[in-house]
Coordinates of C-alpha atoms and ligand atoms in Angstrom, one line a residue:
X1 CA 114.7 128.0 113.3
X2 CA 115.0 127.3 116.9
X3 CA 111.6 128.5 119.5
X4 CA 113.8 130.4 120.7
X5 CA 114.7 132.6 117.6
X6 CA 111.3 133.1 117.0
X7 CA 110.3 136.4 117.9
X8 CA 106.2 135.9 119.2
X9 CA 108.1 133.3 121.5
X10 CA 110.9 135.9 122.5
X11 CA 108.4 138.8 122.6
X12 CA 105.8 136.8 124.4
X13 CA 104.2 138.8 127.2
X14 CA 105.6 137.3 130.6
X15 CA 103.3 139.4 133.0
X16 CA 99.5 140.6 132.6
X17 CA 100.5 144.6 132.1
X18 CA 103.1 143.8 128.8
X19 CA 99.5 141.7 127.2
X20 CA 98.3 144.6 124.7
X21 CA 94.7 145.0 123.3
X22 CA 92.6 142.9 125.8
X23 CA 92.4 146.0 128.4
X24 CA 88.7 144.8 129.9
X25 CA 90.3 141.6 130.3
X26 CA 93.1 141.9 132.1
X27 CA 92.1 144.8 134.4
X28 CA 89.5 142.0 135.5
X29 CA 92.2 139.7 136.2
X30 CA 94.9 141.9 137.6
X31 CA 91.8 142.8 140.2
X32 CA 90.9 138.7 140.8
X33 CA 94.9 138.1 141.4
X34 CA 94.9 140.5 143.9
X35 CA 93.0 138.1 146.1
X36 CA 93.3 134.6 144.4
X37 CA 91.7 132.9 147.1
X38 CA 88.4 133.8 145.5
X39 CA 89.3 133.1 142.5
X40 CA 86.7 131.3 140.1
X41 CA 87.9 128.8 137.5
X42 CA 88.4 130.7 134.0
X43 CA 87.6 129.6 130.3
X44 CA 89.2 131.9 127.9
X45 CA 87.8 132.2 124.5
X46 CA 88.6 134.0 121.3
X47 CA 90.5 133.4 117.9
X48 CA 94.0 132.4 116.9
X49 CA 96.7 134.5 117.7
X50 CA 95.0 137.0 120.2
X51 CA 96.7 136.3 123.6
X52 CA 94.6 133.5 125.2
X53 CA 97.6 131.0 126.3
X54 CA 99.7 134.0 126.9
X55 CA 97.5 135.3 129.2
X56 CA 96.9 132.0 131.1
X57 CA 100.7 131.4 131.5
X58 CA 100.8 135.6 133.0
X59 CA 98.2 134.4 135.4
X60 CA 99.2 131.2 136.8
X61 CA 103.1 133.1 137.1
X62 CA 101.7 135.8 139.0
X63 CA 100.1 134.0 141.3
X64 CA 102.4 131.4 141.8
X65 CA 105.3 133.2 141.6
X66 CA 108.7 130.9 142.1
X67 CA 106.0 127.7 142.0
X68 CA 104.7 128.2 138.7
X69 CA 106.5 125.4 137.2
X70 CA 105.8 122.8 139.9
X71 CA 102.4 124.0 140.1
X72 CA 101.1 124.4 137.0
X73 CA 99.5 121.5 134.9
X74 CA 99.8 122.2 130.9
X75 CA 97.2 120.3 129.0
X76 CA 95.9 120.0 125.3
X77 CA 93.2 118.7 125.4
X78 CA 92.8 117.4 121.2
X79 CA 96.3 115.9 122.4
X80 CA 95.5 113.9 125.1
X81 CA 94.4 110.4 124.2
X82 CA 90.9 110.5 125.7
X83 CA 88.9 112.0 128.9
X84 CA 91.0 108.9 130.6
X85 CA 94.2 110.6 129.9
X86 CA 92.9 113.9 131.7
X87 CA 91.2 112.4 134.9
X88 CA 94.2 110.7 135.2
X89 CA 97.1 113.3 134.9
X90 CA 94.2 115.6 137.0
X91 CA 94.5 113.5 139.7
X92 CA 97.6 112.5 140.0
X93 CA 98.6 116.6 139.8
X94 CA 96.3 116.8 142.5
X95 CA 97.2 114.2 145.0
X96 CA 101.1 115.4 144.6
X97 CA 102.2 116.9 147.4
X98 CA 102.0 120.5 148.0
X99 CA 104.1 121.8 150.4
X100 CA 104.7 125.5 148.8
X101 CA 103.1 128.9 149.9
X102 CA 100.1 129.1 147.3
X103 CA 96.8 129.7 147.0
X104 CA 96.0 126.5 144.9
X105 CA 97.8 124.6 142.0
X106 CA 96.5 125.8 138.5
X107 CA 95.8 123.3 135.0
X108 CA 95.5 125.4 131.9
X109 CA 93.5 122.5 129.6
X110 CA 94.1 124.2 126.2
X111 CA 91.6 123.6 123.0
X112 CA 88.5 122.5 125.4
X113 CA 86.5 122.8 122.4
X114 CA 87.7 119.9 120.9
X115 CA 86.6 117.7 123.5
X116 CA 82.9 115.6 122.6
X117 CA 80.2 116.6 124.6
X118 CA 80.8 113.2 126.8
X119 CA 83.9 113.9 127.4
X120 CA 83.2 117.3 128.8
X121 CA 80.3 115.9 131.0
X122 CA 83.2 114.0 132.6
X123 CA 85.3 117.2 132.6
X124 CA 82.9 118.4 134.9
X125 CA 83.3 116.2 137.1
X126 CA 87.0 116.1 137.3
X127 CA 87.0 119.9 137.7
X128 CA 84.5 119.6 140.9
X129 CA 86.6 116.3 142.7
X130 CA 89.5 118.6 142.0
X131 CA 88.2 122.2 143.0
X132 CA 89.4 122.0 146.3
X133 CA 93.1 122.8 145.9
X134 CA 92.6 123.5 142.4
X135 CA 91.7 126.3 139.7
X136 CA 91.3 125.3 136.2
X137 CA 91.9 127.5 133.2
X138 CA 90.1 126.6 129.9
X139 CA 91.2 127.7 126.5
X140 CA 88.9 127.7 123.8
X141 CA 88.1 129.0 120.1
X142 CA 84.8 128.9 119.8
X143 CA 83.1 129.1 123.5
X144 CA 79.6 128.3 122.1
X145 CA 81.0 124.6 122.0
X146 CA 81.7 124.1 125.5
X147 CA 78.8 122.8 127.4
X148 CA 76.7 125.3 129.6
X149 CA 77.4 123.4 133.0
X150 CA 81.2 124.3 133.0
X151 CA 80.3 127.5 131.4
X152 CA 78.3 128.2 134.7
X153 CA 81.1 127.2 137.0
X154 CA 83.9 129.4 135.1
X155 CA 83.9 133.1 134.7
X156 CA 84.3 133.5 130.8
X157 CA 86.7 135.7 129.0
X158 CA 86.2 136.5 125.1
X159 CA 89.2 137.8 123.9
X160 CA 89.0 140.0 120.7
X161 CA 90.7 140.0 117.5
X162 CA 93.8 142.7 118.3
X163 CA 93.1 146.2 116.6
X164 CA 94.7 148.0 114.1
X165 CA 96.5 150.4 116.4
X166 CA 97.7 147.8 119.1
X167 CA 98.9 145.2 116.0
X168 CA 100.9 147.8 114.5
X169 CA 102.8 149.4 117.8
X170 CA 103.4 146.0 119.1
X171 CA 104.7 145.0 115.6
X172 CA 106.7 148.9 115.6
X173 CA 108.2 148.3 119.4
X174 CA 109.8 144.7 118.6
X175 CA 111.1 146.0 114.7
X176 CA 112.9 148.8 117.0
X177 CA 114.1 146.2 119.3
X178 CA 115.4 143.9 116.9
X179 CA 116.8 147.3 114.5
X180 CA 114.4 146.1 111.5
X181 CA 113.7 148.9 109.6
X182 CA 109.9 149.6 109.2
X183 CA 107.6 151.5 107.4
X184 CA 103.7 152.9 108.3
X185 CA 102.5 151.0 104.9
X186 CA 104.8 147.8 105.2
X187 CA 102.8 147.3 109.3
X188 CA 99.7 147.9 107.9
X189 CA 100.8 145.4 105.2
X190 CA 101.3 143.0 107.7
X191 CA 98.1 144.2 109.6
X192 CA 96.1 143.3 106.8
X193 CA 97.6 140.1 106.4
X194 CA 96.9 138.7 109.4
X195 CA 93.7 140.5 110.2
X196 CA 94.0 140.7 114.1
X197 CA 96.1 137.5 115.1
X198 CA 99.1 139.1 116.2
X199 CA 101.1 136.0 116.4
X200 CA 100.8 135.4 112.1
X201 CA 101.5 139.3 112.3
X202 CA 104.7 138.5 114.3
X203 CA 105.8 135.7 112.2
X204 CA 105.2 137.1 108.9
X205 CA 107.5 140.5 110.1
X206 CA 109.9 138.0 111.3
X207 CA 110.1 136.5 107.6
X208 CA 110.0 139.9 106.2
X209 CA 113.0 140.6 108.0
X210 CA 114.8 138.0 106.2
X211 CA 114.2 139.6 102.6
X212 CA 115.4 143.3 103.9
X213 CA 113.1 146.4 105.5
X214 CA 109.9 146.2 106.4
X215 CA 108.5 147.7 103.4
X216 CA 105.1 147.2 101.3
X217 CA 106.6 144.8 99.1
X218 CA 108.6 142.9 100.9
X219 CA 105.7 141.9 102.8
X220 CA 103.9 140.7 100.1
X221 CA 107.1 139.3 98.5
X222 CA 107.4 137.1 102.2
X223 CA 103.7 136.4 102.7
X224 CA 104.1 135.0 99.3
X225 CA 106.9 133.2 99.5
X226 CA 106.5 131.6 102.7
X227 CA 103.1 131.0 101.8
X228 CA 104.1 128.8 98.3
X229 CA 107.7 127.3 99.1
X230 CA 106.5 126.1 102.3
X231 CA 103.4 123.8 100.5
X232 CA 105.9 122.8 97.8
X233 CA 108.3 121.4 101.1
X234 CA 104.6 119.7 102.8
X235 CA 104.0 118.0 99.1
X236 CA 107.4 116.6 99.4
X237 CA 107.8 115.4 102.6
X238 CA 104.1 113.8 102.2
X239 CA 105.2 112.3 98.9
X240 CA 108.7 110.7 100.7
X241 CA 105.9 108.9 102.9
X242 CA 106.7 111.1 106.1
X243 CA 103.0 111.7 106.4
X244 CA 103.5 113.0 110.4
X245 CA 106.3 115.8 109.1
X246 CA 104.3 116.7 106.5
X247 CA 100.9 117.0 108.7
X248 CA 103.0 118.8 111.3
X249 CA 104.2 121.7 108.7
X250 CA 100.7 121.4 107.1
X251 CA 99.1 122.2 110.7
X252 CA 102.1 125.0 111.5
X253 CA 101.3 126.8 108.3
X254 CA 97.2 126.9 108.8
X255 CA 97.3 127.4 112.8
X256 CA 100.7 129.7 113.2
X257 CA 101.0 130.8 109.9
X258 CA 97.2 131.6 109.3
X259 CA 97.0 130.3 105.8
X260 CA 93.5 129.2 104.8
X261 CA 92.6 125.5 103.9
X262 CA 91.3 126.8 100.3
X263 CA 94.3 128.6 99.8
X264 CA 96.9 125.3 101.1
X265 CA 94.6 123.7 98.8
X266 CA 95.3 126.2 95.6
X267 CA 99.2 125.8 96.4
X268 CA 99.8 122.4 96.8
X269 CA 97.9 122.0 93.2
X270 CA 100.5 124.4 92.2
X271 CA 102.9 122.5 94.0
X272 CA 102.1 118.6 92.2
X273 CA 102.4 120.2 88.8
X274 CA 105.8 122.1 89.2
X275 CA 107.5 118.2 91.0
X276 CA 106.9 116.7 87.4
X277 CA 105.8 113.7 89.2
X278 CA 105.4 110.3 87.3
X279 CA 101.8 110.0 89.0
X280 CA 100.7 113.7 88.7
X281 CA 97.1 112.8 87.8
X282 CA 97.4 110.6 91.0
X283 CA 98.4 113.5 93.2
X284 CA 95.7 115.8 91.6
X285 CA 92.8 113.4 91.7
X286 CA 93.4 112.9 95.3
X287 CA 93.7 116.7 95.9
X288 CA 90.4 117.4 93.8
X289 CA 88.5 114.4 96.1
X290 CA 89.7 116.3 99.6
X291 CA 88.5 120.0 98.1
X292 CA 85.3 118.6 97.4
X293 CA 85.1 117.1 101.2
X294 CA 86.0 119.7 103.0
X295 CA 83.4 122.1 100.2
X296 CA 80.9 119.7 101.5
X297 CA 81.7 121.1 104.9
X298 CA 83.6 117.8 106.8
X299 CA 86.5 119.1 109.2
X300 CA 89.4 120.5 107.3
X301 CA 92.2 119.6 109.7
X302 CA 91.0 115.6 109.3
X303 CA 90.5 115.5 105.7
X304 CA 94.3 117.4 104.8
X305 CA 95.4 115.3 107.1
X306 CA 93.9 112.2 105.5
X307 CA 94.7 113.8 102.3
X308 CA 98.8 113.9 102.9
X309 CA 98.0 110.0 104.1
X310 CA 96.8 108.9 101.2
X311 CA 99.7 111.1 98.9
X312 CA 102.3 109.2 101.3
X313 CA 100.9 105.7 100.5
X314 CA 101.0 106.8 96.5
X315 CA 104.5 105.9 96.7
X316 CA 104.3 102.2 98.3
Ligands
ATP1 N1 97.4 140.3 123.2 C1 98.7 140.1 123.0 N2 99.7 140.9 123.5 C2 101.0 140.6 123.2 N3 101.4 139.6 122.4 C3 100.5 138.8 121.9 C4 99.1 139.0 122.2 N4 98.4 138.0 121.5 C5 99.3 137.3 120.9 N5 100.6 137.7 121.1 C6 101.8 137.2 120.5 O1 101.5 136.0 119.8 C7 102.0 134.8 120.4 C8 100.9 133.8 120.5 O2 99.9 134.2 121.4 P1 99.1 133.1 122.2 O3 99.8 131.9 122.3 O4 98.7 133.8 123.5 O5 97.8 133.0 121.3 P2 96.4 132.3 121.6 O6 95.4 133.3 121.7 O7 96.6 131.3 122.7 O8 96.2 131.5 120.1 P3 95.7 130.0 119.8 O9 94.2 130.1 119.8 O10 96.2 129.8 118.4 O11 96.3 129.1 120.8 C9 102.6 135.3 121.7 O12 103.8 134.6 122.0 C10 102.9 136.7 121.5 O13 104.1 136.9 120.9
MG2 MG1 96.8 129.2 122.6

């Protein structure tokens, strides 16, 4: 499917007002945009799904209006190849020429968090050399792992898991829009699904949609589905030595899709056993040595990711 046939990208909140749930929030903001002159730099915080990056992109359009795009510096910072990478593209953004009507030029560093401690220390430093024409906006899941000194210099936002109510009219207004039929059981269905991340909740309606109505069991049919033919296409793909395509779909099912490591885990043991495999005590000793890892508490996203690695190399 193409982004844009993806209804949380299609349904994505282009202005502050259309964000639901996070009310505190963004009657904060929609009062520090009147004025942006003052504004402070802003770290958002919260977990998957809530409205974080939507809300940054809202900001940074309202108060750059027409400039937006030329203005506006999109960073991840897991992505970037080092601190370097940042203090580079940083400065460069900054030095560029700014001839437009605006308050300041605006760089959204998504997944702060990941960044080591050293590397934020020289964060902090990039964000004060740059401060003068520019505002920063942090994303991060888990605020306690950002360091206190850039704490101190933003004004923190927690966003909250998206309630019941707002997850379930949301989900209602865009089944209308798009003439799905829906029932009250098949949105709480969903609701329960994705417990508060309202883009899985979009994404698994969207599937949902596919099978028929939005009904009780054709929610659990889809979250099903998806859930187990999508690990049986990651074993594949790992297993054809592709380990990048298979990482990629791995990380789109945990991150978009909200599946659990332990339960990617449980399928793709499914999955070996059903491919009749010529080295399927290969492929399951290798799964059984990355469960144990990540039970012994190392970081899931590394050892999956070495995991598919070493089922790609099987083959050579
Ligand atoms: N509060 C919200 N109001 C309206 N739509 C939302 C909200 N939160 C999430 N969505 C929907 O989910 C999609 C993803 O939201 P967004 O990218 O803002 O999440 P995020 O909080 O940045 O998550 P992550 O931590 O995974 O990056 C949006 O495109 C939108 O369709
Ligand atoms: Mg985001």
């Amino acid at each position: 499917m193409t982004e844009s046939g993806m209804w949380v990208e299609k349904y994505r909140p282009q202005r502050l007002s259309d964000v639901v749930n996070q009310t505190e929030i963004i009657g904060s903001l929609e009062a520090l945009i009147k004025d942006p002159t003052d504004m402070p730099h802003l770290l958002f915080s919260g977990s998957a799904g809530v409205g974080k990056t939507t809300t940054a992109l809202c900001v940074t359009r309202q108060i750059l209006g027409e400039y937006a795009k030329d203005y506006t510096l999109e960073l991840n910072a897991s992505d970037e190849r080092g601190i370097e990478m940042v203090r580079e593209k940083v400065k460069k953004f900054t030095k560029m020429a700014g001839f437009a009507d605006i308050p300041f030029k605006i760089v959204i560093l998504d997944e702060a968090d990941e960044m080591t401690g050293n590397a934020q220390t020289a964060l902090r430093r990039i964000i004060e050399d740059a401060a003068e024409n520019c505002r920063f906006i942090l994303i991060a899941n888990n605020v306690s792992k950002i360091i206190e000194p850039i704490q101190s210099r933003c004004a923190t936002f927690k966003f909250t898991s998206v309630s019941e109510g707002d997850v379930t009219s949301r989900l209602d207004e865009i089944a209308r829009k798009e003439g799905a039929k829906a029932d009250k059981k098949g949105l709480k269905a969903i609701y329960d699904y994705s417990e508060g991340d309202l883009r899985h909740a979009i994404n698994l309606m969207q599937a949902t949609a596919s099978l028929g109505a939005i009904s009780d069991e054709n929610v659990k049919s889809s979250a099903g589905l998806t859930k187990t033919s999508d690990v049986d296409k990651v074993l594949k793909i790992a297993l054809s030595g592709r380990v990048t395509d298979a990482r990629e779909k791995m990380i789109e099912l945990i991150r978009v899709y909200g599946m659990s490591e332990s339960d990617f885990l449980k399928y793709i043991n499914a999955a070996a056993f059903k491919t009749k495999h010529d080295r399927l005590s290969d492929i399951l000793e290798v799964i059984a040595k990355y469960d144990y890892r990540i039970l012994s508490g190392a970081n899931s996203e590394i050892q999956l990711s070495a995991m598919l690695a070493e089922l790609a190399n099987l083959e050579k």
